[in-house]
């Protein structure tokens, strides 16, 4: 990505989305304050209608952070300009053949050195974490239940 490009982040209110700023971001009402604080330039409420309808022109890059069914993924891919990129860390987002859009599916590698480098950036205040709550280890099962029910926003810290 280069300065001045338009980037659409689908699912910006989650734990991963908090690392991405100065973009067009999708968020529902519960994540609006957090996504605004992350620094999004434009916020689209994905519960109010198709995201593409809220954009006045195509984006250079789409970053998808949400598991989507094929129809929803195709609708989102259509927001990217020819020559742009559609990157997903959740379900793959495949632009139609001939659209001239590069599709990338990213899978994180568990790497201790990378994690240490990220922790150093957090400690230096270079990046901010969206921690919504902390729980003792004894409540881990309940935290999982709440997460599976969609009741957890941002990241949760478990204290041993
Ligand atoms: N590929 C990899 O290596 C890798 C690594 C880590 C995570 N992941 C995946 O990346 C995804 C994001 O992780 P996360 O930790 O950020 O998840 P998360 O904290 O659960 O956040 C996901 C966000 O998606 C939003 N959302 C839900 N349905 C949506 C829709 N239809 N359209 C737009 N936004 C929607 C919600 O936003 P609101 O709060 O605004 O409603 C929620 O905050 C997950 O699917 C996870 O499995 C992949």
PDB file of C-alpha atoms and ligand atoms in Angstrom:
ATOM      1  CA  UNK A   1       0.000   0.000   0.000  1.00  0.00           C
ATOM      2  CA  UNK A   2       1.122   3.563  -0.624  1.00  0.00           C
ATOM      3  CA  UNK A   3       0.102   6.921   0.843  1.00  0.00           C
ATOM      4  CA  UNK A   4      -3.219   8.216  -0.405  1.00  0.00           C
ATOM      5  CA  UNK A   5      -4.697   4.828  -1.318  1.00  0.00           C
ATOM      6  CA  UNK A   6      -8.255   3.943  -0.265  1.00  0.00           C
ATOM      7  CA  UNK A   7      -8.454   0.841   1.937  1.00  0.00           C
ATOM      8  CA  UNK A   8     -11.712  -0.805   3.027  1.00  0.00           C
ATOM      9  CA  UNK A   9     -11.433  -2.908   6.213  1.00  0.00           C
ATOM     10  CA  UNK A  10     -14.403  -5.257   6.596  1.00  0.00           C
ATOM     11  CA  UNK A  11     -14.768  -6.241  10.273  1.00  0.00           C
ATOM     12  CA  UNK A  12     -12.695  -3.413  11.727  1.00  0.00           C
ATOM     13  CA  UNK A  13     -14.307  -3.634  15.173  1.00  0.00           C
ATOM     14  CA  UNK A  14     -12.585  -6.882  16.104  1.00  0.00           C
ATOM     15  CA  UNK A  15      -9.262  -7.714  17.669  1.00  0.00           C
ATOM     16  CA  UNK A  16      -7.424  -7.761  14.342  1.00  0.00           C
ATOM     17  CA  UNK A  17      -9.128  -4.630  12.968  1.00  0.00           C
ATOM     18  CA  UNK A  18      -7.743  -2.507  15.793  1.00  0.00           C
ATOM     19  CA  UNK A  19      -4.313  -2.676  14.216  1.00  0.00           C
ATOM     20  CA  UNK A  20      -5.504  -1.049  10.986  1.00  0.00           C
ATOM     21  CA  UNK A  21      -6.150   2.708  10.905  1.00  0.00           C
ATOM     22  CA  UNK A  22      -6.858   5.603   8.499  1.00  0.00           C
ATOM     23  CA  UNK A  23      -9.136   3.625   6.276  1.00  0.00           C
ATOM     24  CA  UNK A  24     -12.765   3.081   5.417  1.00  0.00           C
ATOM     25  CA  UNK A  25     -13.972   0.654   8.078  1.00  0.00           C
ATOM     26  CA  UNK A  26     -17.130  -1.381   8.540  1.00  0.00           C
ATOM     27  CA  UNK A  27     -18.565  -1.628  12.054  1.00  0.00           C
ATOM     28  CA  UNK A  28     -21.901  -2.139  13.771  1.00  0.00           C
ATOM     29  CA  UNK A  29     -23.155   0.247  16.463  1.00  0.00           C
ATOM     30  CA  UNK A  30     -21.374  -1.552  19.304  1.00  0.00           C
ATOM     31  CA  UNK A  31     -17.934  -1.069  17.679  1.00  0.00           C
ATOM     32  CA  UNK A  32     -18.438   2.489  16.384  1.00  0.00           C
ATOM     33  CA  UNK A  33     -16.620   4.282  19.262  1.00  0.00           C
ATOM     34  CA  UNK A  34     -13.659   1.861  19.131  1.00  0.00           C
ATOM     35  CA  UNK A  35     -13.309   2.046  15.341  1.00  0.00           C
ATOM     36  CA  UNK A  36     -13.548   5.852  15.473  1.00  0.00           C
ATOM     37  CA  UNK A  37     -10.804   5.869  18.129  1.00  0.00           C
ATOM     38  CA  UNK A  38      -8.620   3.607  15.926  1.00  0.00           C
ATOM     39  CA  UNK A  39      -8.622   6.488  13.415  1.00  0.00           C
ATOM     40  CA  UNK A  40     -10.853   5.301  10.568  1.00  0.00           C
ATOM     41  CA  UNK A  41     -11.470   8.032   7.984  1.00  0.00           C
ATOM     42  CA  UNK A  42     -14.946   6.743   7.098  1.00  0.00           C
ATOM     43  CA  UNK A  43     -17.097   4.206   8.936  1.00  0.00           C
ATOM     44  CA  UNK A  44     -19.789   2.144   7.208  1.00  0.00           C
ATOM     45  CA  UNK A  45     -22.427   0.360   9.329  1.00  0.00           C
ATOM     46  CA  UNK A  46     -22.499  -3.087   7.704  1.00  0.00           C
ATOM     47  CA  UNK A  47     -25.854  -3.849   9.376  1.00  0.00           C
ATOM     48  CA  UNK A  48     -27.563  -0.921   7.580  1.00  0.00           C
ATOM     49  CA  UNK A  49     -27.264  -2.305   4.022  1.00  0.00           C
ATOM     50  CA  UNK A  50     -24.720  -3.506   1.447  1.00  0.00           C
ATOM     51  CA  UNK A  51     -21.286  -2.024   2.174  1.00  0.00           C
ATOM     52  CA  UNK A  52     -20.722  -1.315  -1.534  1.00  0.00           C
ATOM     53  CA  UNK A  53     -23.755   1.015  -1.574  1.00  0.00           C
ATOM     54  CA  UNK A  54     -22.093   3.275   1.012  1.00  0.00           C
ATOM     55  CA  UNK A  55     -18.934   3.830  -1.069  1.00  0.00           C
ATOM     56  CA  UNK A  56     -18.823   6.677  -3.586  1.00  0.00           C
ATOM     57  CA  UNK A  57     -16.040   4.999  -5.579  1.00  0.00           C
ATOM     58  CA  UNK A  58     -14.050   1.745  -5.596  1.00  0.00           C
ATOM     59  CA  UNK A  59     -11.227   1.112  -3.114  1.00  0.00           C
ATOM     60  CA  UNK A  60      -7.599   0.267  -3.901  1.00  0.00           C
ATOM     61  CA  UNK A  61      -7.380  -2.468  -1.279  1.00  0.00           C
ATOM     62  CA  UNK A  62      -9.937  -4.516   0.636  1.00  0.00           C
ATOM     63  CA  UNK A  63      -8.883  -6.132   3.914  1.00  0.00           C
ATOM     64  CA  UNK A  64     -11.504  -8.675   4.994  1.00  0.00           C
ATOM     65  CA  UNK A  65     -11.531  -9.863   8.621  1.00  0.00           C
ATOM     66  CA  UNK A  66     -14.910 -11.633   8.608  1.00  0.00           C
ATOM     67  CA  UNK A  67     -15.997 -15.188   7.677  1.00  0.00           C
ATOM     68  CA  UNK A  68     -18.419 -14.596   4.758  1.00  0.00           C
ATOM     69  CA  UNK A  69     -20.699 -16.739   2.607  1.00  0.00           C
ATOM     70  CA  UNK A  70     -19.778 -16.756  -1.128  1.00  0.00           C
ATOM     71  CA  UNK A  71     -22.452 -14.192  -2.098  1.00  0.00           C
ATOM     72  CA  UNK A  72     -21.342 -11.727   0.585  1.00  0.00           C
ATOM     73  CA  UNK A  73     -17.678 -12.257  -0.359  1.00  0.00           C
ATOM     74  CA  UNK A  74     -18.452 -11.586  -4.046  1.00  0.00           C
ATOM     75  CA  UNK A  75     -20.352  -8.384  -3.181  1.00  0.00           C
ATOM     76  CA  UNK A  76     -17.414  -7.166  -1.132  1.00  0.00           C
ATOM     77  CA  UNK A  77     -14.872  -8.080  -3.828  1.00  0.00           C
ATOM     78  CA  UNK A  78     -16.809  -5.849  -6.234  1.00  0.00           C
ATOM     79  CA  UNK A  79     -15.761  -2.797  -4.182  1.00  0.00           C
ATOM     80  CA  UNK A  80     -12.130  -3.137  -5.397  1.00  0.00           C
ATOM     81  CA  UNK A  81     -10.927  -1.242  -8.489  1.00  0.00           C
ATOM     82  CA  UNK A  82      -9.252  -3.064 -11.384  1.00  0.00           C
ATOM     83  CA  UNK A  83      -5.567  -3.400 -10.482  1.00  0.00           C
ATOM     84  CA  UNK A  84      -6.389  -3.383  -6.754  1.00  0.00           C
ATOM     85  CA  UNK A  85      -6.062  -6.085  -4.129  1.00  0.00           C
ATOM     86  CA  UNK A  86      -8.499  -8.121  -2.029  1.00  0.00           C
ATOM     87  CA  UNK A  87      -6.770  -9.526   1.069  1.00  0.00           C
ATOM     88  CA  UNK A  88      -8.592 -11.823   3.499  1.00  0.00           C
ATOM     89  CA  UNK A  89      -7.537 -13.370   6.802  1.00  0.00           C
ATOM     90  CA  UNK A  90     -10.929 -15.116   7.106  1.00  0.00           C
ATOM     91  CA  UNK A  91     -12.825 -16.845   4.289  1.00  0.00           C
ATOM     92  CA  UNK A  92     -11.178 -16.259   0.890  1.00  0.00           C
ATOM     93  CA  UNK A  93     -12.586 -13.325  -1.122  1.00  0.00           C
ATOM     94  CA  UNK A  94     -12.367 -14.202  -4.811  1.00  0.00           C
ATOM     95  CA  UNK A  95     -12.983 -11.395  -7.314  1.00  0.00           C
ATOM     96  CA  UNK A  96     -14.705 -12.424 -10.575  1.00  0.00           C
ATOM     97  CA  UNK A  97     -12.448 -13.647 -13.383  1.00  0.00           C
ATOM     98  CA  UNK A  98     -11.354 -10.734 -15.536  1.00  0.00           C
ATOM     99  CA  UNK A  99     -11.868  -8.107 -12.823  1.00  0.00           C
ATOM    100  CA  UNK A 100      -8.113  -7.506 -12.707  1.00  0.00           C
ATOM    101  CA  UNK A 101      -8.095  -7.723  -8.911  1.00  0.00           C
ATOM    102  CA  UNK A 102      -5.360  -9.664  -7.090  1.00  0.00           C
ATOM    103  CA  UNK A 103      -6.776 -11.930  -4.347  1.00  0.00           C
ATOM    104  CA  UNK A 104      -4.598 -12.873  -1.375  1.00  0.00           C
ATOM    105  CA  UNK A 105      -5.445 -15.132   1.562  1.00  0.00           C
ATOM    106  CA  UNK A 106      -3.245 -14.512   4.593  1.00  0.00           C
ATOM    107  CA  UNK A 107      -2.574 -17.067   7.327  1.00  0.00           C
ATOM    108  CA  UNK A 108      -0.557 -16.014  10.369  1.00  0.00           C
ATOM    109  CA  UNK A 109       2.476 -18.045  11.394  1.00  0.00           C
ATOM    110  CA  UNK A 110       3.013 -18.681  15.111  1.00  0.00           C
ATOM    111  CA  UNK A 111       6.446 -17.135  15.531  1.00  0.00           C
ATOM    112  CA  UNK A 112       7.939 -16.209  18.913  1.00  0.00           C
ATOM    113  CA  UNK A 113      10.246 -13.558  17.412  1.00  0.00           C
ATOM    114  CA  UNK A 114       7.340 -11.875  15.581  1.00  0.00           C
ATOM    115  CA  UNK A 115       5.281 -11.910  18.783  1.00  0.00           C
ATOM    116  CA  UNK A 116       8.163 -10.368  20.756  1.00  0.00           C
ATOM    117  CA  UNK A 117       8.531  -7.650  18.112  1.00  0.00           C
ATOM    118  CA  UNK A 118       4.785  -6.898  18.345  1.00  0.00           C
ATOM    119  CA  UNK A 119       4.940  -6.821  22.165  1.00  0.00           C
ATOM    120  CA  UNK A 120       7.829  -4.333  21.941  1.00  0.00           C
ATOM    121  CA  UNK A 121       5.766  -2.079  19.635  1.00  0.00           C
ATOM    122  CA  UNK A 122       2.871  -2.203  22.135  1.00  0.00           C
ATOM    123  CA  UNK A 123       5.174  -1.407  25.062  1.00  0.00           C
ATOM    124  CA  UNK A 124       6.670   1.513  23.096  1.00  0.00           C
ATOM    125  CA  UNK A 125       3.158   2.852  22.449  1.00  0.00           C
ATOM    126  CA  UNK A 126       3.607   2.465  18.676  1.00  0.00           C
ATOM    127  CA  UNK A 127       0.504   0.299  18.399  1.00  0.00           C
ATOM    128  CA  UNK A 128      -2.496   0.105  20.696  1.00  0.00           C
ATOM    129  CA  UNK A 129      -4.412  -3.011  21.706  1.00  0.00           C
ATOM    130  CA  UNK A 130      -8.209  -3.030  21.906  1.00  0.00           C
ATOM    131  CA  UNK A 131      -8.589  -4.961  25.172  1.00  0.00           C
ATOM    132  CA  UNK A 132     -12.264  -4.938  26.157  1.00  0.00           C
ATOM    133  CA  UNK A 133     -12.005  -7.015  29.373  1.00  0.00           C
ATOM    134  CA  UNK A 134      -9.742  -9.132  31.602  1.00  0.00           C
ATOM    135  CA  UNK A 135     -10.777 -12.370  33.307  1.00  0.00           C
ATOM    136  CA  UNK A 136      -9.076 -14.876  35.623  1.00  0.00           C
ATOM    137  CA  UNK A 137      -8.122 -18.238  34.122  1.00  0.00           C
ATOM    138  CA  UNK A 138     -10.906 -19.892  36.156  1.00  0.00           C
ATOM    139  CA  UNK A 139     -13.477 -18.096  33.920  1.00  0.00           C
ATOM    140  CA  UNK A 140     -11.922 -19.216  30.611  1.00  0.00           C
ATOM    141  CA  UNK A 141     -14.768 -21.592  29.711  1.00  0.00           C
ATOM    142  CA  UNK A 142     -17.349 -18.833  30.251  1.00  0.00           C
ATOM    143  CA  UNK A 143     -15.278 -16.394  28.146  1.00  0.00           C
ATOM    144  CA  UNK A 144     -15.273 -18.969  25.308  1.00  0.00           C
ATOM    145  CA  UNK A 145     -19.045 -19.383  25.617  1.00  0.00           C
ATOM    146  CA  UNK A 146     -19.533 -15.603  25.462  1.00  0.00           C
ATOM    147  CA  UNK A 147     -17.180 -15.331  22.479  1.00  0.00           C
ATOM    148  CA  UNK A 148     -18.994 -18.098  20.568  1.00  0.00           C
ATOM    149  CA  UNK A 149     -22.284 -16.270  21.243  1.00  0.00           C
ATOM    150  CA  UNK A 150     -20.828 -13.085  19.686  1.00  0.00           C
ATOM    151  CA  UNK A 151     -20.871 -11.251  23.023  1.00  0.00           C
ATOM    152  CA  UNK A 152     -17.138 -10.445  23.154  1.00  0.00           C
ATOM    153  CA  UNK A 153     -15.859  -7.308  21.408  1.00  0.00           C
ATOM    154  CA  UNK A 154     -12.173  -6.569  20.820  1.00  0.00           C
ATOM    155  CA  UNK A 155      -9.635  -8.744  22.637  1.00  0.00           C
ATOM    156  CA  UNK A 156      -9.929 -10.342  26.077  1.00  0.00           C
ATOM    157  CA  UNK A 157      -6.958 -10.845  28.412  1.00  0.00           C
ATOM    158  CA  UNK A 158      -6.858 -14.013  30.523  1.00  0.00           C
ATOM    159  CA  UNK A 159      -4.874 -13.589  33.754  1.00  0.00           C
ATOM    160  CA  UNK A 160      -3.206 -16.769  35.030  1.00  0.00           C
TER     161      UNK A 160
HETATM  162  N1  LIG B   1      -5.621 -16.108   8.802  1.00  0.00           N
HETATM  163  C1  LIG B   1      -5.095 -16.001  10.011  1.00  0.00           C
HETATM  164  O1  LIG B   1      -3.942 -16.355  10.237  1.00  0.00           O
HETATM  165  C2  LIG B   1      -5.914 -15.418  11.126  1.00  0.00           C
HETATM  166  C3  LIG B   1      -5.316 -15.007  12.312  1.00  0.00           C
HETATM  167  C4  LIG B   1      -6.126 -14.410  13.299  1.00  0.00           C
HETATM  168  C5  LIG B   1      -7.492 -14.291  13.086  1.00  0.00           C
HETATM  169  N2  LIG B   1      -8.026 -14.774  11.929  1.00  0.00           N
HETATM  170  C6  LIG B   1      -9.469 -14.616  11.633  1.00  0.00           C
HETATM  171  O2  LIG B   1      -9.636 -13.232  11.393  1.00  0.00           O
HETATM  172  C7  LIG B   1     -10.967 -12.887  11.715  1.00  0.00           C
HETATM  173  C8  LIG B   1     -10.937 -11.644  12.594  1.00  0.00           C
HETATM  174  O3  LIG B   1     -10.378 -11.937  13.870  1.00  0.00           O
HETATM  175  P1  LIG B   1     -10.725 -11.001  15.104  1.00  0.00           P
HETATM  176  O4  LIG B   1      -9.935 -11.503  16.236  1.00  0.00           O
HETATM  177  O5  LIG B   1     -10.573  -9.585  14.705  1.00  0.00           O
HETATM  178  O6  LIG B   1     -12.280 -11.366  15.299  1.00  0.00           O
HETATM  179  P2  LIG B   1     -13.340 -10.669  16.201  1.00  0.00           P
HETATM  180  O7  LIG B   1     -12.674  -9.954  17.346  1.00  0.00           O
HETATM  181  O8  LIG B   1     -14.405 -11.673  16.460  1.00  0.00           O
HETATM  182  O9  LIG B   1     -13.945  -9.499  15.259  1.00  0.00           O
HETATM  183  C9  LIG B   1     -14.664  -9.710  14.127  1.00  0.00           C
HETATM  184  C10 LIG B   1     -15.494  -8.450  13.854  1.00  0.00           C
HETATM  185  O10 LIG B   1     -16.212  -8.700  12.656  1.00  0.00           O
HETATM  186  C11 LIG B   1     -17.323  -7.889  12.634  1.00  0.00           C
HETATM  187  N3  LIG B   1     -18.381  -8.508  11.821  1.00  0.00           N
HETATM  188  C12 LIG B   1     -19.138  -9.603  12.096  1.00  0.00           C
HETATM  189  N4  LIG B   1     -19.958  -9.871  11.041  1.00  0.00           N
HETATM  190  C13 LIG B   1     -19.669  -8.933  10.086  1.00  0.00           C
HETATM  191  C14 LIG B   1     -20.170  -8.668   8.777  1.00  0.00           C
HETATM  192  N5  LIG B   1     -21.116  -9.430   8.220  1.00  0.00           N
HETATM  193  N6  LIG B   1     -19.641  -7.632   8.087  1.00  0.00           N
HETATM  194  C15 LIG B   1     -18.692  -6.839   8.617  1.00  0.00           C
HETATM  195  N7  LIG B   1     -18.187  -7.030   9.861  1.00  0.00           N
HETATM  196  C16 LIG B   1     -18.670  -8.061  10.587  1.00  0.00           C
HETATM  197  C17 LIG B   1     -17.743  -7.620  14.081  1.00  0.00           C
HETATM  198  O11 LIG B   1     -17.823  -6.233  14.123  1.00  0.00           O
HETATM  199  P3  LIG B   1     -18.828  -5.347  15.030  1.00  0.00           P
HETATM  200  O12 LIG B   1     -18.274  -5.424  16.418  1.00  0.00           O
HETATM  201  O13 LIG B   1     -18.656  -3.995  14.389  1.00  0.00           O
HETATM  202  O14 LIG B   1     -20.210  -5.905  14.891  1.00  0.00           O
HETATM  203  C18 LIG B   1     -16.551  -8.144  14.906  1.00  0.00           C
HETATM  204  O15 LIG B   1     -16.084  -7.157  15.810  1.00  0.00           O
HETATM  205  C19 LIG B   1     -11.601 -14.103  12.394  1.00  0.00           C
HETATM  206  O16 LIG B   1     -12.425 -14.758  11.426  1.00  0.00           O
HETATM  207  C20 LIG B   1     -10.404 -14.955  12.762  1.00  0.00           C
HETATM  208  O17 LIG B   1     -10.747 -16.334  12.757  1.00  0.00           O
HETATM  209  C21 LIG B   1      -7.267 -15.302  10.938  1.00  0.00           C
END
